[in-house]
Amino acid sequence: MADLELSQLSYVTTKHHSFKSSTKVKPSNKRFKPARQLISDEIKYLQTKSLKFDTPTLTSITAPPTLKPSKKYCDITGLEGKYRSPSNNLRFYNVEIYQEVIRHMPPGLDQEYLSLRGANVILK
Amino acid sequence: MSPSKESTQDTDAYPPQAVYSLRDFTSPAASEPFYQNYQFGVPIALDIGSSQVRIGLTNSTLPNNVFPSTTARYKDRKTGQMLTLVGNDVYRDPLSKSSIRTIYDGTVITNWDHVEYLLDYSFEHLGVHSDNGRVDNPIIMTEPVTSTVAQRKGMYELLFEVYQAPKVTFGIDSLFSYYANCDGKPNNGLVVGGGNESTHLFPVLDGRGVLSQTKRIDWGGNQSQQFLSKLLALKYPYFPSKLTPAQTTLMFQDFSYISDDYQEELKHFLDMDQLETKDVVIQAPVDLGTPEKKKTEQELAQQAERRREQGRRLQEQARQRRAEKLVQKEEELAYFVQLKQEFEVLSEVQIQKKLEAENFEDINDFNKYITGLEKSIKKQKYGEDDDSDDEIDPLTAWPLVDIPDDQLSPENIKEKRKQRLHKANFDARQKNIEAKKQEEELKAQYEKEQAEFREKDLEGWCSTKRIELAKFINRIKERQKILDSFKDRKSVAAQQRMKNIADLANDESGSTNANSRKRRRNATSTIDNDPNDTFGANDDDWNLYRDISNVNLEEEQAEDHTSVLALEAELLDHDPNFHHEDTLAATSTFDWKNSALHKFIHGPRPNISLAMQIEGIDPDEIATKPEIILKNHQLHLNVERIRVPEILFEPHIAGLDQAGISEISQDLFLRRLDGNFKPGGQSYNVVQDIFITGGLSRLPNFDTRIVKEFTSFLPVGAPIRVRKARDPTVDPWKGMQLWSSTNECESSYVTKAEYDEYGPEYIKEHGLGNVSLL
């Protein structure tokens, strides 16, 4: 694509817009808050409100934790995971997966697999 | 039948799999269209989602522009100009790809500068123009479910202060989509909105979304894409090119599907017949560059030919030179022989004079030289093996050997020594031949015995041989275990070995405590010049290194392997029930059809690089073969195809501690609604219209799975009906367009004056939007 075209495409956005007042303030250079902070701000804001018990809020509509026993799956293949490696808690489908993958797994890789289902150890 | 033959037969037996090329996002060739029918006062509907933006004036039934919600702002290197690109334009330049941003971080908008660019771009394309510096249209916009106050404030500020829009209203995209699919007359239903960042379940009663009963699962298309990307990175850790989010997104969209019965399908997913249809091969682009390679091979052959030619020429030259030398030597010999004849008639003095003239010391020297010449000529003419020992008679060849030294002259003693050496040589050779003969005899005898044994009792012979074979195989396996256990640092064998090494390092030469104390006192001595260190004085000391390394074990292992091969050969020849399949090599070769791991990684085809290794092709050469390079750039999607979408029903697969779609719905239908499935009941009404929308609704079998899951908890005869949005991405916009002409819409606008008075938290509640927190 030619540069001319790119700059034309860019011009559509950056040119003076008749629908914006000419006294428009330049976009400020202030840092925008990351999502995590925005959400914690929202939670703080919600606490200042006296809301009815069933008012839907960001936190109240979150799906509740499951009450059903969770099924076990092989961490490597995703197949049924009947067995668990005692050394690193990885679940596996059969002895082949254990012997070929889990037994000689380089350090750290087991944590990568565990992190898929949020079972990894997080050091703080 | 060699293993390689088998494997080639295997590859012949299977037709090649269909290969899909790795898709990447490409922007359409045409640039975004500009809307021609702009009118003041007509509401503008903006559906700004986290993956796509749909915008349009509501005097049209379709959005004018649909583009990804991406922006990029960077300095063009050639022109030094700051470029601000939005939507599809971002993908038009490879340079801008690295600076692609989205306005969202998860579910919330974080990058307001870019929102403004995006809105500028949108309004320009909608043909918005003005003579008073404002957007003179009401704005209908989507916002997240339970939008944060900060986000609504930001959006109000932009729309009211920067664009000075007259009035604004917000709604929820999934509910708008439902509205559109009910043709503006929504009644009762359950909306399942599978979005890019989260999935929501909204009950709708009497046409109004019930936000208080809505639940959100924090899993959407983007998380699915990331999960798939992680899975593939772990499955193919050496994949040569990095997959971009756009590529994994398209992979997820193209190939994943929801399993009707996950447990059952999972059980048989890797069965050969199932895998044949379900395994998807994706080929990443790769540059093979083969034509150049072939040319060099030809050149190599030419080069080798040239070198051989040159060698031949040199050999020819050497031969000629030798021939010339031979002629020269013969002439010399003739001359000296003649000279010798002349000497017979000359006096000693004259002879000496002549000799000195010819550069000889004396007559001995002269004679020596002549015999030397004779020998070398003879050698050249008749080859070197004229002193061969084939007709040596051991009785007469060395006459001096048995005569005592004192009866011999000094010269003869010298000669005797020589002869003794020759004799010893000859004897050794003779002994060797004898031993060989004996061995052969033994072997023949053994064979004869075995044959007799077989003739007498074939079964007995077979069983004894088999027992012997089993013993060897057992031993090999045991030893292999020990060898394997050395790889594991914590195994007993490895620890014993470490102990040995530690002992050696400490002080292996049996030093007493006094000794080591002495050494410690002697500060100047190091390990190199320690006088007390006697290691090596005894040759057996060095055996320790042998013990430490596993050479012994490996040697024994190799020996046993050869005996196994010999036994197997015998059994193959004579035992009618022993076939090639029963040999140790055959049983221990890889049976990929029964290997879950192989089928998971390589799909339902044999591993061609393994087959090549068995054929004995050099690994470096294998790596350069085009089919191997192609294969290394291939991904197999199989279990992932159902594993990733299954997370919507079992979020714990991805470590999400939330209930899945069906569990939430079960709770909703049976407990949170009235649970009445008789005509007129709430649950009865809602269950009749389960509506799936959002990008995830495009997953195949979503509807049939929901029917199946829901029937399992609904009472018998509940009138369940499930449908999918007609066009899950555009329907929200269509719903906004439909809704824009209703009174409900008209009454839910917030004007600039109201915003100024009530502040950014203020909204007017309506059936398709959020609940006011004021």
Tab-separated table of N, CA and C in Angstrom, chain B residues 218-293:
chain	number	residue	atom	x	y	z
B	218	ASP	N	-16.914	-15.149	33.174
B	218	ASP	CA	-15.791	-14.358	32.660
B	218	ASP	C	-15.013	-15.147	31.614
B	219	TRP	N	-15.694	-15.509	30.594
B	219	TRP	CA	-15.036	-16.265	29.528
B	219	TRP	C	-15.682	-15.905	28.205
B	220	GLY	N	-14.885	-15.523	27.243
B	220	GLY	CA	-15.416	-15.143	25.942
B	220	GLY	C	-14.473	-15.570	24.843
B	221	GLY	N	-14.698	-14.976	23.676
B	221	GLY	CA	-13.896	-15.353	22.518
B	221	GLY	C	-12.423	-15.076	22.713
B	222	ASN	N	-12.115	-13.947	23.344
B	222	ASN	CA	-10.707	-13.581	23.512
B	222	ASN	C	-10.000	-14.560	24.442
B	223	GLN	N	-10.654	-14.914	25.542
B	223	GLN	CA	-10.050	-15.891	26.455
B	223	GLN	C	-9.880	-17.238	25.768
B	224	SER	N	-10.870	-17.603	24.948
B	224	SER	CA	-10.767	-18.873	24.226
B	224	SER	C	-9.544	-18.863	23.321
B	225	GLN	N	-9.385	-17.748	22.640
B	225	GLN	CA	-8.251	-17.607	21.735
B	225	GLN	C	-6.933	-17.725	22.490
B	226	GLN	N	-6.863	-17.058	23.652
B	226	GLN	CA	-5.633	-17.111	24.431
B	226	GLN	C	-5.376	-18.515	24.959
B	227	PHE	N	-6.445	-19.180	25.359
B	227	PHE	CA	-6.301	-20.537	25.884
B	227	PHE	C	-5.803	-21.468	24.786
B	228	LEU	N	-6.372	-21.339	23.604
B	228	LEU	CA	-5.943	-22.165	22.476
B	228	LEU	C	-4.478	-21.890	22.154
B	229	SER	N	-4.122	-20.622	22.210
B	229	SER	CA	-2.744	-20.254	21.912
B	229	SER	C	-1.777	-20.893	22.914
B	230	LYS	N	-2.160	-20.885	24.194
B	230	LYS	CA	-1.318	-21.524	25.218
B	230	LYS	C	-1.224	-23.022	24.992
B	231	LEU	N	-2.364	-23.627	24.674
B	231	LEU	CA	-2.369	-25.078	24.442
B	231	LEU	C	-1.427	-25.441	23.308
B	232	LEU	N	-1.479	-24.640	22.242
B	232	LEU	CA	-0.657	-24.969	21.078
B	232	LEU	C	0.820	-24.737	21.376
B	233	ALA	N	1.102	-23.713	22.176
B	233	ALA	CA	2.499	-23.453	22.532
B	233	ALA	C	3.072	-24.612	23.345
B	234	LEU	N	2.240	-25.210	24.194
B	234	LEU	CA	2.712	-26.354	24.988
B	234	LEU	C	2.763	-27.624	24.149
B	235	LYS	N	1.853	-27.721	23.195
B	235	LYS	CA	1.810	-28.929	22.363
B	235	LYS	C	2.954	-28.939	21.364
B	236	TYR	N	3.278	-27.789	20.810
B	236	TYR	CA	4.370	-27.691	19.840
B	236	TYR	C	5.408	-26.687	20.327
B	237	PRO	N	6.209	-27.066	21.336
B	237	PRO	CA	7.144	-26.086	21.905
B	237	PRO	C	8.212	-25.625	20.905
B	238	TYR	N	8.458	-26.424	19.858
B	238	TYR	CA	9.498	-26.037	18.906
B	238	TYR	C	8.911	-25.540	17.602
B	239	PHE	N	7.658	-25.107	17.652
B	239	PHE	CA	7.055	-24.611	16.412
B	239	PHE	C	7.826	-23.395	15.929
B	240	PRO	N	8.229	-23.405	14.647
B	240	PRO	CA	9.196	-22.397	14.195
B	240	PRO	C	8.675	-20.968	14.142
B	241	SER	N	7.375	-20.775	13.914
B	241	SER	CA	6.924	-19.379	13.852
B	241	SER	C	5.927	-19.125	14.977
B	242	LYS	N	5.909	-17.885	15.422
B	242	LYS	CA	5.026	-17.544	16.534
B	242	LYS	C	3.635	-17.261	15.987
B	243	LEU	N	2.625	-17.822	16.647
B	243	LEU	CA	1.262	-17.594	16.206
B	243	LEU	C	0.768	-16.263	16.766
B	244	THR	N	0.162	-15.466	15.901
B	244	THR	CA	-0.357	-14.185	16.362
B	244	THR	C	-1.768	-14.399	16.903
B	245	PRO	N	-2.242	-13.474	17.761
B	245	PRO	CA	-3.617	-13.592	18.258
B	245	PRO	C	-4.629	-13.669	17.128
B	246	ALA	N	-4.384	-12.919	16.055
B	246	ALA	CA	-5.332	-12.964	14.938
B	246	ALA	C	-5.390	-14.364	14.351
B	247	GLN	N	-4.245	-15.011	14.252
B	247	GLN	CA	-4.225	-16.360	13.680
B	247	GLN	C	-4.951	-17.361	14.569
B	248	THR	N	-4.689	-17.290	15.892
B	248	THR	CA	-5.373	-18.247	16.764
B	248	THR	C	-6.866	-17.945	16.823
B	249	THR	N	-7.231	-16.670	16.738
B	249	THR	CA	-8.659	-16.333	16.721
B	249	THR	C	-9.338	-16.998	15.538
B	250	LEU	N	-8.714	-16.858	14.364
B	250	LEU	CA	-9.322	-17.454	13.173
B	250	LEU	C	-9.351	-18.973	13.278
B	251	MET	N	-8.297	-19.550	13.861
B	251	MET	CA	-8.266	-20.995	14.060
B	251	MET	C	-9.441	-21.426	14.940
B	252	PHE	N	-9.626	-20.652	16.023
B	252	PHE	CA	-10.731	-20.964	16.945
B	252	PHE	C	-12.071	-20.846	16.224
B	253	GLN	N	-12.209	-19.787	15.432
B	253	GLN	CA	-13.474	-19.586	14.722
B	253	GLN	C	-13.721	-20.672	13.683
B	254	ASP	N	-12.655	-21.063	12.989
B	254	ASP	CA	-12.837	-21.976	11.863
B	254	ASP	C	-13.040	-23.424	12.302
B	255	PHE	N	-12.368	-23.847	13.362
B	255	PHE	CA	-12.286	-25.288	13.597
B	255	PHE	C	-12.884	-25.779	14.904
B	256	SER	N	-13.139	-24.898	15.866
B	256	SER	CA	-13.650	-25.449	17.108
B	256	SER	C	-15.163	-25.605	16.997
B	257	TYR	N	-15.661	-26.547	17.732
B	257	TYR	CA	-17.101	-26.770	17.751
B	257	TYR	C	-17.476	-27.314	19.122
B	258	ILE	N	-18.738	-27.156	19.456
B	258	ILE	CA	-19.182	-27.629	20.755
B	258	ILE	C	-19.620	-29.073	20.618
B	259	SER	N	-19.113	-29.897	21.498
B	259	SER	CA	-19.434	-31.315	21.429
B	259	SER	C	-20.820	-31.556	22.016
B	260	ASP	N	-21.593	-32.393	21.353
B	260	ASP	CA	-22.923	-32.695	21.864
B	260	ASP	C	-22.853	-33.480	23.159
B	261	ASP	N	-21.875	-34.380	23.231
B	261	ASP	CA	-21.692	-35.154	24.456
B	261	ASP	C	-20.198	-35.211	24.715
B	262	TYR	N	-19.713	-34.285	25.522
B	262	TYR	CA	-18.264	-34.106	25.666
B	262	TYR	C	-17.595	-35.359	26.177
B	263	GLN	N	-18.147	-35.956	27.255
B	263	GLN	CA	-17.493	-37.125	27.860
B	263	GLN	C	-17.369	-38.265	26.859
B	264	GLU	N	-18.467	-38.499	26.140
B	264	GLU	CA	-18.495	-39.630	25.217
B	264	GLU	C	-17.551	-39.364	24.044
B	265	GLU	N	-17.586	-38.143	23.541
B	265	GLU	CA	-16.748	-37.834	22.389
B	265	GLU	C	-15.275	-37.889	22.773
B	266	LEU	N	-14.984	-37.441	23.987
B	266	LEU	CA	-13.595	-37.422	24.451
B	266	LEU	C	-13.037	-38.834	24.538
B	267	LYS	N	-13.884	-39.766	24.974
B	267	LYS	CA	-13.440	-41.152	25.151
B	267	LYS	C	-12.910	-41.719	23.850
B	268	HIS	N	-13.546	-41.356	22.748
B	268	HIS	CA	-13.179	-41.983	21.481
B	268	HIS	C	-12.547	-40.994	20.509
B	269	PHE	N	-12.158	-39.834	21.012
B	269	PHE	CA	-11.677	-38.809	20.080
B	269	PHE	C	-10.423	-39.273	19.346
B	270	LEU	N	-9.536	-39.967	20.063
B	270	LEU	CA	-8.272	-40.359	19.436
B	270	LEU	C	-8.337	-41.759	18.816
B	271	ASP	N	-9.531	-42.341	18.733
B	271	ASP	CA	-9.637	-43.590	17.977
B	271	ASP	C	-9.342	-43.285	16.519
B	272	MET	N	-8.705	-44.258	15.861
B	272	MET	CA	-8.220	-43.965	14.506
B	272	MET	C	-9.328	-43.491	13.568
B	273	ASP	N	-10.494	-44.154	13.608
B	273	ASP	CA	-11.537	-43.772	12.651
B	273	ASP	C	-12.089	-42.385	12.943
B	274	GLN	N	-12.205	-42.055	14.235
B	274	GLN	CA	-12.711	-40.721	14.605
B	274	GLN	C	-11.696	-39.641	14.248
B	275	LEU	N	-10.454	-39.947	14.579
B	275	LEU	CA	-9.402	-38.953	14.371
B	275	LEU	C	-9.257	-38.640	12.889
B	276	GLU	N	-9.485	-39.656	12.064
B	276	GLU	CA	-9.366	-39.482	10.623
B	276	GLU	C	-10.231	-38.316	10.150
B	277	THR	N	-11.425	-38.192	10.720
B	277	THR	CA	-12.304	-37.116	10.271
B	277	THR	C	-12.145	-35.865	11.122
B	278	LYS	N	-11.688	-36.017	12.370
B	278	LYS	CA	-11.702	-34.865	13.263
B	278	LYS	C	-10.377	-34.141	13.360
B	279	ASP	N	-9.302	-34.807	12.960
B	279	ASP	CA	-7.993	-34.157	13.054
B	279	ASP	C	-7.870	-33.105	11.952
B	280	VAL	N	-7.463	-31.916	12.345
B	280	VAL	CA	-7.330	-30.832	11.382
B	280	VAL	C	-5.852	-30.460	11.287
B	281	VAL	N	-5.318	-30.458	10.071
B	281	VAL	CA	-3.914	-30.106	9.875
B	281	VAL	C	-3.851	-28.673	9.373
B	282	ILE	N	-3.060	-27.869	10.053
B	282	ILE	CA	-2.911	-26.476	9.642
B	282	ILE	C	-1.463	-26.228	9.272
B	283	GLN	N	-1.279	-25.706	8.095
B	283	GLN	CA	0.070	-25.501	7.569
B	283	GLN	C	0.440	-24.024	7.685
B	284	ALA	N	1.496	-23.746	8.443
B	284	ALA	CA	2.002	-22.375	8.497
B	284	ALA	C	2.836	-22.128	7.244
B	285	PRO	N	2.826	-20.906	6.736
B	285	PRO	CA	3.597	-20.631	5.521
B	285	PRO	C	5.073	-20.883	5.750
B	286	VAL	N	5.723	-21.471	4.755
B	286	VAL	CA	7.145	-21.787	4.892
B	286	VAL	C	7.814	-21.659	3.524
B	287	ASP	N	9.013	-21.147	3.537
B	287	ASP	CA	9.778	-20.968	2.307
B	287	ASP	C	10.717	-22.150	2.168
B	288	LEU	N	10.492	-22.981	1.151
B	288	LEU	CA	11.306	-24.192	1.019
B	288	LEU	C	12.628	-23.934	0.302
B	289	GLY	N	12.592	-23.079	-0.717
B	289	GLY	CA	13.842	-22.758	-1.416
B	289	GLY	C	14.541	-23.974	-1.974
B	290	THR	N	13.817	-24.890	-2.626
B	290	THR	CA	14.416	-26.142	-3.099
B	290	THR	C	15.239	-26.015	-4.376
B	291	PRO	N	14.823	-25.214	-5.387
B	291	PRO	CA	15.550	-25.276	-6.662
B	291	PRO	C	17.044	-25.019	-6.504
B	292	GLU	N	17.395	-24.095	-5.647
B	292	GLU	CA	18.806	-23.765	-5.440
B	292	GLU	C	19.561	-24.978	-4.930
B	293	LYS	N	18.925	-25.695	-4.020
B	293	LYS	CA	19.536	-26.844	-3.353
B	293	LYS	C	19.916	-27.915	-4.363
